[in-house]
Amino acid sequence: MLHDLEEIQESIQFLSDWEDKYSYILELGDSLPGIPESDRRPEYLVEGCQSNVWLLTDYDSREDTLSLQMDSDAHIVRGLIAILLTVYSERSPQEILSFGITDFFDELDLLKHLSPIRGNGLRALIQKIRSVASQYHS
Amino acid sequence: MSTFVPPKHDFPLLVNREPIVYLDNAATTQKPEVVINALVGYYAQNNANVHRGVHQISDEATGMFEDARKTVANFLNASTPDQILFTRGTTESLNLVAYTYAPLVLNDKRTVLITEMEHHSNFVPWQLICECMGAKLLAVKVNSDGTLNLDHFRELLRSQRVAIVSITHVSNVLGTINPVREIIDLAHENDAKVVIDGAQAAAHLNINVQDLDCDFYAFSSHKMYGPTGFGVLYGRAELLHEMGPWQGGGEMIKHVSLEKTTFQDPPHKFEAGTPDISGAVGLAAAIEYLAQQQSQGLDEYERHLLSYATESLLEIDGLRVIGTASEKSGALSFLVDGTHPHDLGTLLNEQQVAVRTGHHCAIPLMEALGIPGTVRASFGLYNLKKDVDRLYEALKTAIRILRK
């Protein structure tokens, strides 16, 4: 299921304890639809992530939206992916490219070690999504 | 525990970055003040190019650089300093052997033996050169406890025409100390030369290349408290003379003309261009520092600390140590049931405990053991029992969060 972006922002800002923040991110990870084992094929692996991360994309040209399926074998990364999915899913390539993802995560008040931009493995995933979006962006 | 007192205060980073517990020493070690001062002192007082200046400072720099070579020769108990080549690190040392010695002995009928527990640095250079020469590359199997399968090694020596055996002294993932002495004897009985990757051994074991009777020995400065980007290759004198140069340039030549260039003798034949003079000076300082610590009982302390860490972590429910050889040094790898190594590493980092997670540049080993990766805590001479206790507590917290 998809979460509401504001709900995520509010929850994370409300939780002051680091353990609670992680627990919340792990819960988000549990709710990620994910990708079944059988579909986790090597060609969907995103190179450069510290854990295994898979990405499937599907572009709907009529609606001009890009739908994403993502998963990881690491639980915390799954939680961060769930946030990313809320931001990116069913958006147009234009919206994906113009969204300031770095600022978004900075403002989210995640723990400083946890921001996906700080190299816990999601940087490559974000780059991959943006590069797919730019293929469909006219 | 022995009477050795870990000199944490000799290491400015450890003081400046408190309360971080640094347990990633197999990746790189922190530098003691004496090493930092040696680097600064060299640049502030003695910096000049080596082997070519007529002036006083160049003489001093040359003296310091060649003295460092003698210090390294003593450290390895090499019979002469001209068997010590300076490189950028273990990786470059191993590539040097692969590209200059291996072509002399490899062809489509010969085999290079490595093991399943090699770091990619002792794997990929051999793969590249074997492809080039049409030679075969085979890996000795690792037992499930992380020891080397010596029966498999003997069998390969019998069934193959082995030219080179290249093997790690200590595994960077499992901590296993390989019986290199026995391996070298067996290889020599079969007319194979032996290359030892000492990257994980140099900070922890006493290395004696004459006693081992190895043909090549490689290690890095930065994993033994010296500066980064610097390393060593020991080579047996007669082999170094047989080997052609690798990189061409300044320093390594005797005479250059369009028709023919003649080269210096080893070691300078293999040191093209201006070398890392400060690196040599820094490594010499690190070797002296390490020797002082060893004279105060470091070796015994490190063995105690590793068993203390192993026993402590085994108290944790569902924790499995990867690599349970009786002879181990430096590294402690583990997995915890129902958790991913990357999640554990993230939560340890949040609690200021620095470890490494992942495949540790040893993907073939991960595949042989059938695991995706490990969490690795690796120890240095400044680590205290208290650091192990912090790891233990932080792990328990991490597991509690992940299993909620």
Coordinates of C-alpha atoms in Angstrom, one line a residue:
Chain A
M1 CA 0.0 0.0 0.0
L2 CA 1.0 3.5 -0.6
H3 CA 1.5 5.9 2.2
D4 CA 0.7 9.5 2.3
L5 CA 3.7 11.7 2.1
E6 CA 2.6 14.2 4.7
E7 CA 1.8 11.3 7.1
I8 CA 5.3 10.0 6.7
Q9 CA 6.8 13.5 7.2
E10 CA 4.7 14.1 10.3
S11 CA 5.4 10.7 11.8
I12 CA 9.2 11.0 11.4
Q13 CA 9.3 14.5 12.8
F14 CA 7.1 13.4 15.8
L15 CA 9.5 10.6 16.7
S16 CA 12.4 12.0 18.6
D17 CA 14.1 8.8 19.7
W18 CA 16.4 7.2 17.1
E19 CA 15.2 3.7 17.9
D20 CA 11.6 4.8 17.3
K21 CA 12.6 6.3 14.0
Y22 CA 14.2 3.1 12.9
S23 CA 11.3 1.1 14.0
Y24 CA 9.0 3.3 12.0
I25 CA 11.2 2.9 8.9
L26 CA 11.2 -0.9 9.4
E27 CA 7.4 -0.8 9.6
L28 CA 7.3 1.2 6.3
G29 CA 9.5 -1.5 4.9
D30 CA 7.1 -4.2 5.9
S31 CA 4.3 -2.5 4.0
L32 CA 6.3 -2.3 0.8
P33 CA 4.6 -4.4 -1.9
G34 CA 8.1 -5.6 -3.0
I35 CA 9.1 -7.9 -5.7
P36 CA 8.6 -11.6 -5.4
E37 CA 11.8 -13.7 -5.3
S38 CA 11.1 -15.2 -8.7
D39 CA 11.1 -11.8 -10.3
R40 CA 14.3 -10.6 -8.6
R41 CA 16.3 -11.2 -11.7
P42 CA 20.0 -10.1 -12.1
E43 CA 19.0 -7.6 -14.9
Y44 CA 16.8 -5.7 -12.4
L45 CA 19.7 -5.4 -9.8
V46 CA 20.9 -1.9 -9.3
E47 CA 24.6 -1.9 -9.5
G48 CA 26.5 0.1 -6.9
C49 CA 24.1 -0.4 -3.9
Q50 CA 25.6 -1.9 -0.7
S51 CA 22.7 -4.3 -0.3
N52 CA 20.8 -5.9 -3.2
V53 CA 18.3 -3.6 -4.6
W54 CA 16.0 -4.5 -7.5
L55 CA 14.1 -2.0 -9.7
L56 CA 11.4 -2.7 -12.3
T57 CA 9.9 0.2 -14.2
D58 CA 6.9 0.5 -16.5
Y59 CA 6.0 3.6 -18.5
D60 CA 2.4 4.3 -19.4
S61 CA 2.6 6.6 -22.4
R62 CA -1.1 7.4 -22.4
E63 CA -1.1 8.7 -18.8
D64 CA 2.6 9.8 -19.0
T65 CA 3.3 8.1 -15.7
L66 CA 6.2 5.9 -14.6
S67 CA 5.3 3.1 -12.3
L68 CA 8.0 1.6 -10.1
Q69 CA 8.5 -1.7 -8.3
M70 CA 11.4 -1.8 -5.9
D71 CA 12.7 -4.1 -3.3
S72 CA 15.8 -4.9 -1.2
D73 CA 17.1 -7.8 0.9
A74 CA 18.0 -5.4 3.6
H75 CA 15.1 -4.3 5.9
I76 CA 16.1 -0.7 6.6
V77 CA 16.7 -0.2 2.9
R78 CA 13.2 -1.5 2.2
G79 CA 11.8 1.2 4.5
L80 CA 13.7 3.9 2.7
I81 CA 12.5 2.5 -0.6
A82 CA 8.9 2.7 0.7
I83 CA 9.5 6.5 1.3
L84 CA 11.0 6.8 -2.2
L85 CA 8.1 5.0 -3.7
T86 CA 5.7 7.4 -2.1
V87 CA 7.6 10.3 -3.6
Y88 CA 8.1 8.9 -7.1
S89 CA 5.4 6.4 -7.9
E90 CA 2.8 7.2 -10.6
R91 CA 4.4 10.5 -11.4
S92 CA 5.3 11.8 -14.8
P93 CA 9.0 11.7 -15.9
Q94 CA 8.9 15.5 -15.7
E95 CA 7.8 15.4 -12.1
I96 CA 10.4 12.9 -11.1
L97 CA 13.2 14.9 -12.7
S98 CA 12.1 18.2 -11.2
F99 CA 11.6 16.8 -7.7
G100 CA 14.4 17.9 -5.3
I101 CA 15.0 14.5 -3.7
T102 CA 18.1 15.7 -1.8
D103 CA 16.3 18.6 -0.2
F104 CA 13.4 16.4 0.5
F105 CA 15.4 13.9 2.5
D106 CA 17.3 16.7 4.2
E107 CA 14.1 18.2 5.4
L108 CA 12.6 14.9 6.4
D109 CA 14.6 15.0 9.6
L110 CA 15.8 11.4 9.2
L111 CA 18.8 10.5 11.2
K112 CA 21.9 12.0 9.8
H113 CA 23.5 8.6 9.0
L114 CA 20.3 7.4 7.4
S115 CA 19.7 9.8 4.6
P116 CA 19.8 7.9 1.3
I117 CA 21.9 10.6 -0.2
R118 CA 24.7 9.9 2.4
G119 CA 25.7 6.7 0.7
N120 CA 23.9 3.9 2.5
G121 CA 23.3 2.4 -0.9
L122 CA 20.3 4.2 -2.3
R123 CA 22.1 6.8 -4.3
A124 CA 22.6 4.5 -7.2
L125 CA 18.8 3.6 -7.1
I126 CA 17.8 7.3 -7.2
Q127 CA 20.2 7.9 -10.2
K128 CA 18.8 4.9 -12.0
I129 CA 15.2 6.1 -11.5
R130 CA 16.1 9.5 -12.8
S131 CA 17.9 8.1 -15.8
V132 CA 14.8 6.0 -16.7
A133 CA 12.6 9.1 -16.3
S134 CA 14.9 11.1 -18.6
Q135 CA 14.5 8.5 -21.3
Y136 CA 10.7 9.2 -21.4
H137 CA 11.0 12.9 -20.9
S138 CA 10.4 14.7 -24.1
Chain B
M1 CA 44.8 -10.7 29.5
S2 CA 48.5 -9.8 29.1
T3 CA 50.0 -6.7 30.6
F4 CA 49.9 -4.8 27.3
V5 CA 48.1 -1.5 27.6
P6 CA 46.5 -0.4 24.3
P7 CA 47.9 3.0 23.5
K8 CA 44.7 4.7 22.3
H9 CA 46.1 8.1 23.1
D10 CA 48.9 7.7 20.5
F11 CA 46.2 7.9 17.8
P12 CA 44.9 11.5 17.3
L13 CA 41.9 10.4 15.2
L14 CA 40.6 8.0 18.0
V15 CA 40.8 10.9 20.5
N16 CA 39.3 13.5 18.1
R17 CA 36.4 11.2 17.1
E18 CA 35.4 9.8 20.5
P19 CA 33.1 8.1 21.3
I20 CA 33.4 6.2 17.9
V21 CA 34.6 2.7 18.4
Y22 CA 36.7 1.8 15.4
L23 CA 36.5 -1.9 14.5
D24 CA 37.3 -1.7 10.8
N25 CA 41.1 -2.2 11.0
A26 CA 41.2 -4.9 8.3
A27 CA 40.1 -2.2 5.9
T28 CA 42.6 0.4 7.1
T29 CA 44.2 1.2 10.5
Q30 CA 44.4 4.6 12.1
K31 CA 47.8 6.3 12.3
P32 CA 49.8 7.0 15.4
E33 CA 51.2 10.5 16.1
V34 CA 54.8 9.3 15.4
V35 CA 53.8 8.4 11.8
I36 CA 51.9 11.7 11.2
N37 CA 54.9 13.6 12.6
A38 CA 57.3 11.6 10.4
L39 CA 55.3 12.7 7.3
V40 CA 55.1 16.3 8.4
G41 CA 58.7 16.3 9.4
Y42 CA 59.8 14.9 6.1
Y43 CA 58.0 17.7 4.1
A44 CA 59.0 20.4 6.5
Q45 CA 62.7 19.5 6.7
N46 CA 63.9 17.0 4.1
N47 CA 61.7 17.0 0.9
A48 CA 63.7 16.7 -2.3
N49 CA 63.8 14.2 -5.2
V50 CA 65.8 11.1 -4.6
H51 CA 68.8 9.4 -6.3
R52 CA 69.5 12.3 -8.6
G53 CA 70.3 15.5 -6.8
V54 CA 73.8 16.9 -6.3
H55 CA 72.6 18.9 -3.3
Q56 CA 72.4 18.3 0.4
I57 CA 68.6 18.0 0.8
S58 CA 68.4 15.4 -2.0
D59 CA 71.1 13.5 -0.3
E60 CA 69.1 13.5 3.0
A61 CA 65.9 12.4 1.2
T62 CA 67.7 9.6 -0.6
G63 CA 69.2 8.5 2.7
M64 CA 65.8 8.4 4.4
F65 CA 64.2 6.6 1.5
E66 CA 66.9 3.9 1.3
D67 CA 67.0 3.6 5.1
A68 CA 63.3 2.9 5.0
R69 CA 64.1 0.0 2.6
K70 CA 66.5 -1.4 5.2
T71 CA 63.9 -1.0 7.9
V72 CA 61.4 -3.0 5.8
A73 CA 64.1 -5.6 5.0
N74 CA 64.7 -6.1 8.7
F75 CA 60.9 -6.2 9.4
L76 CA 60.6 -9.1 6.9
N77 CA 64.0 -10.6 7.8
A78 CA 65.0 -10.4 4.1
S79 CA 68.7 -11.1 3.5
T80 CA 69.3 -7.9 1.6
P81 CA 67.4 -4.6 1.1
D82 CA 67.6 -4.8 -2.7
Q83 CA 65.0 -7.5 -2.6
I84 CA 62.5 -4.9 -1.2
L85 CA 60.4 -3.1 -3.9
F86 CA 58.3 -0.1 -3.0
T87 CA 54.8 -0.1 -4.6
R88 CA 51.5 1.6 -4.1
G89 CA 50.2 -1.3 -2.0
T90 CA 49.5 -5.0 -1.9
T91 CA 47.3 -4.8 -5.0
E92 CA 50.1 -3.2 -7.1
S93 CA 52.6 -5.6 -5.6
L94 CA 50.5 -8.6 -6.7
N95 CA 49.9 -7.1 -10.2
L96 CA 53.7 -6.5 -10.5
V97 CA 54.4 -10.2 -9.9
A98 CA 51.5 -11.3 -12.2
Y99 CA 52.7 -9.0 -15.1
T100 CA 56.5 -9.4 -14.9
Y101 CA 57.2 -12.9 -13.4
A102 CA 54.2 -14.9 -14.5
P103 CA 54.8 -14.4 -18.3
L104 CA 58.3 -16.0 -17.8
V105 CA 56.7 -19.3 -16.7
L106 CA 53.1 -19.5 -17.9
N107 CA 51.9 -21.1 -21.0
D108 CA 48.9 -23.2 -22.1
K109 CA 50.2 -26.2 -20.2
R110 CA 50.7 -24.5 -16.8
T111 CA 48.4 -23.7 -14.0
V112 CA 48.2 -20.9 -11.4
L113 CA 46.7 -21.9 -8.0
I114 CA 44.9 -19.5 -5.8
T115 CA 42.4 -20.3 -3.1
E116 CA 38.7 -19.6 -2.7
M117 CA 39.4 -17.3 0.2
E118 CA 41.5 -14.8 -1.8
H119 CA 40.7 -11.1 -1.8
H120 CA 39.9 -9.9 -5.3
S121 CA 43.4 -8.3 -5.4
N122 CA 44.9 -11.8 -5.4
F123 CA 42.4 -13.2 -7.8
V124 CA 41.8 -10.8 -10.6
P125 CA 45.4 -10.1 -11.6
W126 CA 45.9 -13.9 -12.0
Q127 CA 42.7 -14.2 -14.0
L128 CA 43.9 -11.5 -16.4
I129 CA 47.4 -12.9 -16.9
C130 CA 46.2 -16.5 -17.2
E131 CA 43.7 -15.4 -19.9
C132 CA 46.6 -13.6 -21.7
M133 CA 49.0 -16.6 -21.5
G134 CA 46.4 -19.3 -22.1
A135 CA 47.2 -20.8 -18.7
K136 CA 44.7 -22.4 -16.3
L137 CA 43.6 -20.7 -13.0
L138 CA 42.3 -23.0 -10.3
A139 CA 41.2 -22.3 -6.7
V140 CA 41.9 -24.5 -3.7
K141 CA 38.7 -25.2 -1.8
V142 CA 37.9 -23.8 1.6
N143 CA 36.4 -26.1 4.3
S144 CA 33.2 -25.0 6.0
D145 CA 35.2 -23.9 9.2
G146 CA 37.2 -21.5 7.1
T147 CA 40.4 -23.5 6.9
L148 CA 42.0 -24.4 3.7
N149 CA 41.4 -27.8 2.2
L150 CA 45.0 -29.0 2.1
D151 CA 44.1 -32.4 0.6
H152 CA 42.6 -30.6 -2.3
F153 CA 45.8 -28.5 -2.5
R154 CA 47.9 -31.7 -2.7
E155 CA 45.6 -33.2 -5.2
L156 CA 45.9 -30.1 -7.5
L157 CA 49.7 -30.1 -7.1
R158 CA 49.7 -33.7 -8.3
S159 CA 47.3 -33.4 -11.1
Q160 CA 48.3 -30.0 -12.6
R161 CA 51.6 -28.6 -13.8
V162 CA 51.5 -25.8 -11.3
A163 CA 53.9 -22.8 -12.0
I164 CA 52.7 -20.4 -9.3
V165 CA 50.8 -20.7 -6.0
S166 CA 49.4 -17.3 -4.8
I167 CA 47.8 -17.4 -1.4
T168 CA 46.8 -15.1 1.4
H169 CA 48.7 -15.4 4.7
V170 CA 45.6 -14.3 6.7
S171 CA 42.0 -14.2 5.3
N172 CA 40.5 -10.7 5.3
V173 CA 37.0 -12.2 5.9
L174 CA 37.5 -15.2 8.1
G175 CA 40.7 -14.3 9.9
T176 CA 42.1 -17.7 9.2
I177 CA 45.9 -17.9 9.4
N178 CA 46.9 -20.3 6.6
P179 CA 49.7 -22.8 7.1
V180 CA 51.9 -21.0 4.6
R181 CA 55.1 -22.7 5.7
E182 CA 53.7 -26.1 4.8
I183 CA 52.1 -24.7 1.6
I184 CA 55.4 -23.3 0.5
D185 CA 57.3 -26.5 1.1
L186 CA 54.7 -28.5 -0.8
A187 CA 54.7 -26.1 -3.7
H188 CA 58.5 -26.1 -3.9
E189 CA 58.6 -29.9 -3.9
N190 CA 56.5 -29.5 -7.1
D191 CA 58.7 -26.8 -8.6
A192 CA 56.1 -24.1 -8.2
K193 CA 56.9 -20.6 -7.0
V194 CA 54.9 -19.1 -4.1
V195 CA 53.5 -15.6 -3.7
I196 CA 52.1 -14.6 -0.3
D197 CA 49.5 -11.9 0.1
G198 CA 50.4 -10.5 3.5
A199 CA 48.0 -7.6 3.6
Q200 CA 46.2 -8.9 6.7
A201 CA 49.3 -10.4 8.3
A202 CA 51.7 -7.5 8.5
A203 CA 50.1 -5.8 11.4
H204 CA 49.6 -8.9 13.4
L205 CA 52.1 -11.7 12.8
N206 CA 55.9 -11.9 12.8
I207 CA 56.9 -12.3 9.2
N208 CA 60.2 -14.0 8.3
V209 CA 60.6 -14.5 4.6
Q210 CA 63.8 -16.5 4.9
D211 CA 62.2 -18.9 7.3
L212 CA 59.1 -19.1 5.2
D213 CA 61.2 -19.5 2.1
C214 CA 58.6 -17.8 0.0
D215 CA 59.4 -16.4 -3.4
F216 CA 57.3 -13.2 -3.1
Y217 CA 55.7 -11.5 -0.2
A218 CA 53.3 -8.4 -0.6
F219 CA 51.8 -6.1 2.0
S220 CA 50.4 -2.6 2.4
S221 CA 51.5 0.2 4.7
H222 CA 48.1 1.5 5.5
K223 CA 46.9 -1.7 7.1
M224 CA 49.8 -1.6 9.6
Y225 CA 49.5 2.0 10.9
G226 CA 51.5 3.5 8.0
P227 CA 50.3 6.0 5.4
T228 CA 47.9 5.1 2.6
G229 CA 49.0 4.5 -1.0
F230 CA 52.2 2.8 -0.2
G231 CA 53.3 -0.8 -0.1
V232 CA 56.0 -3.4 -0.4
L233 CA 56.9 -6.4 -2.6
Y234 CA 59.6 -8.7 -1.4
G235 CA 61.0 -10.8 -4.2
R236 CA 63.8 -13.4 -4.1
A237 CA 66.9 -11.8 -5.6
E238 CA 67.4 -14.3 -8.5
L239 CA 63.8 -14.0 -9.6
L240 CA 63.9 -10.2 -9.5
H241 CA 66.9 -10.3 -11.8
E242 CA 65.1 -12.6 -14.2
M243 CA 62.1 -10.4 -14.3
G244 CA 61.8 -7.6 -16.9
P245 CA 60.7 -4.1 -16.0
W246 CA 57.0 -3.4 -15.7
Q247 CA 56.5 0.3 -16.0
G248 CA 59.0 2.5 -17.9
G249 CA 60.1 6.0 -17.0
G250 CA 62.6 7.9 -14.9
E251 CA 64.6 6.4 -12.1
M252 CA 64.5 2.8 -13.5
I253 CA 66.9 3.3 -16.4
K254 CA 70.7 3.1 -16.8
H255 CA 70.9 4.5 -20.3
V256 CA 68.3 5.5 -22.9
S257 CA 68.7 5.6 -26.7
L258 CA 66.3 5.2 -29.6
E259 CA 67.9 1.8 -30.3
K260 CA 68.1 0.3 -26.8
T261 CA 67.4 1.3 -23.2
T262 CA 69.2 -0.5 -20.4
F263 CA 67.8 -0.7 -16.9
Q264 CA 68.9 -0.4 -13.3
D265 CA 69.3 -3.4 -11.2
P266 CA 66.5 -4.4 -8.7
P267 CA 64.9 -2.8 -6.8
H268 CA 65.1 0.4 -8.8
K269 CA 64.3 -1.4 -12.1
F270 CA 60.8 -1.7 -10.8
E271 CA 60.4 1.8 -9.4
A272 CA 59.6 4.0 -12.4
G273 CA 59.1 7.7 -11.8
T274 CA 59.5 9.7 -8.6
P275 CA 58.5 7.3 -5.8
D276 CA 56.4 8.1 -2.8
I277 CA 59.3 9.2 -0.6
S278 CA 57.1 10.3 2.3
G279 CA 55.2 7.0 2.2
A280 CA 58.5 5.1 2.7
V281 CA 59.4 7.5 5.6
G282 CA 56.0 7.0 7.1
L283 CA 56.0 3.2 6.8
A284 CA 59.5 3.1 8.5
A285 CA 58.1 5.0 11.4
A286 CA 55.1 2.7 11.6
I287 CA 57.3 -0.4 11.6
E288 CA 59.4 1.0 14.5
Y289 CA 56.2 1.9 16.4
L290 CA 54.7 -1.5 15.8
A291 CA 58.0 -3.2 16.9
Q292 CA 57.8 -1.2 20.2
Q293 CA 54.3 -2.4 20.8
Q294 CA 55.2 -6.0 20.0
S295 CA 58.1 -5.9 22.5
Q296 CA 55.5 -5.0 25.2
G297 CA 53.3 -8.1 24.6
L298 CA 51.0 -6.9 21.7
D299 CA 50.8 -10.4 20.1
E300 CA 49.5 -12.1 23.2
Y301 CA 47.1 -9.2 23.9
E302 CA 45.7 -9.4 20.3
R303 CA 45.1 -13.1 20.6
H304 CA 43.3 -12.6 23.9
L305 CA 41.2 -9.8 22.6
L306 CA 40.1 -11.9 19.6
S307 CA 39.0 -14.8 21.8
Y308 CA 37.3 -12.4 24.2
A309 CA 35.4 -10.9 21.3
T310 CA 34.5 -14.3 19.9
E311 CA 33.3 -15.6 23.3
S312 CA 31.3 -12.4 24.0
L313 CA 29.5 -12.4 20.6
L314 CA 28.7 -16.1 20.8
E315 CA 26.5 -15.3 23.8
I316 CA 24.1 -13.5 21.5
D317 CA 21.2 -15.7 20.5
G318 CA 21.3 -16.7 16.8
L319 CA 24.7 -15.3 16.1
R320 CA 27.0 -17.5 14.0
V321 CA 30.7 -16.9 13.6
I322 CA 31.9 -17.3 10.0
G323 CA 35.3 -18.8 10.1
T324 CA 36.1 -20.9 13.1
A325 CA 39.7 -22.1 12.4
S326 CA 41.8 -22.7 15.5
E327 CA 44.5 -20.3 14.1
K328 CA 43.0 -16.9 13.5
S329 CA 44.1 -13.3 13.6
G330 CA 42.5 -9.8 13.3
A331 CA 39.1 -10.3 11.9
L332 CA 35.8 -11.7 13.3
S333 CA 33.0 -12.2 10.8
F334 CA 29.5 -13.1 11.8
L335 CA 25.8 -13.4 10.8
V336 CA 22.8 -13.1 13.0
D337 CA 19.7 -15.3 12.1
G338 CA 16.9 -13.3 10.6
T339 CA 18.9 -10.1 10.1
H340 CA 20.7 -8.7 7.1
P341 CA 24.4 -7.7 7.5
H342 CA 23.7 -4.3 6.1
D343 CA 20.9 -3.6 8.6
L344 CA 23.2 -4.6 11.4
G345 CA 26.0 -2.4 10.1
T346 CA 23.6 0.6 9.8
L347 CA 22.3 0.2 13.4
L348 CA 25.9 -0.3 14.7
N349 CA 26.9 2.9 12.9
E350 CA 24.0 4.7 14.5
Q351 CA 25.5 3.7 17.9
Q352 CA 29.0 4.9 16.9
V353 CA 30.5 1.5 16.3
A354 CA 32.3 1.3 13.0
V355 CA 32.4 -2.2 11.3
R356 CA 32.3 -3.4 7.8
T357 CA 29.5 -5.3 6.1
G358 CA 29.2 -7.0 2.7
H359 CA 31.3 -9.3 0.7
H360 CA 34.7 -7.7 1.7
C361 CA 36.0 -8.0 -1.9
A362 CA 35.8 -11.7 -1.7
I363 CA 32.8 -12.7 -3.7
P364 CA 34.1 -16.2 -4.7
L365 CA 34.5 -17.0 -0.9
M366 CA 30.9 -15.8 -0.2
E367 CA 29.7 -18.1 -3.0
A368 CA 31.7 -21.0 -1.7
L369 CA 30.3 -20.6 1.8
G370 CA 26.8 -19.9 0.4
I371 CA 26.3 -16.6 2.3
P372 CA 25.4 -13.1 0.9
G373 CA 28.0 -11.3 3.1
T374 CA 29.0 -10.9 6.7
V375 CA 29.4 -8.3 9.4
R376 CA 33.1 -8.0 10.1
A377 CA 34.6 -6.6 13.3
S378 CA 38.4 -6.3 12.9
F379 CA 40.8 -5.3 15.6
G380 CA 43.9 -3.1 15.9
L381 CA 46.5 -2.6 18.6
Y382 CA 44.5 0.3 20.2
N383 CA 41.3 -1.7 20.7
L384 CA 40.2 -2.3 24.3
K385 CA 38.0 -4.9 25.9
K386 CA 35.7 -2.0 26.5
D387 CA 35.4 -1.6 22.7
V388 CA 34.3 -5.2 22.4
D389 CA 31.7 -4.6 25.1
R390 CA 30.4 -1.6 23.2
L391 CA 30.1 -3.8 20.1
Y392 CA 28.3 -6.5 22.1
E393 CA 25.8 -4.0 23.6
A394 CA 25.2 -2.2 20.3
L395 CA 24.6 -5.5 18.6
K396 CA 22.0 -6.5 21.1
T397 CA 20.2 -3.2 20.6
A398 CA 20.4 -3.5 16.9
I399 CA 19.0 -7.1 17.0
R400 CA 16.2 -6.0 19.3
I401 CA 15.1 -3.2 16.9
L402 CA 15.3 -5.5 13.9
R403 CA 13.4 -8.3 15.5
K404 CA 10.5 -6.2 16.8

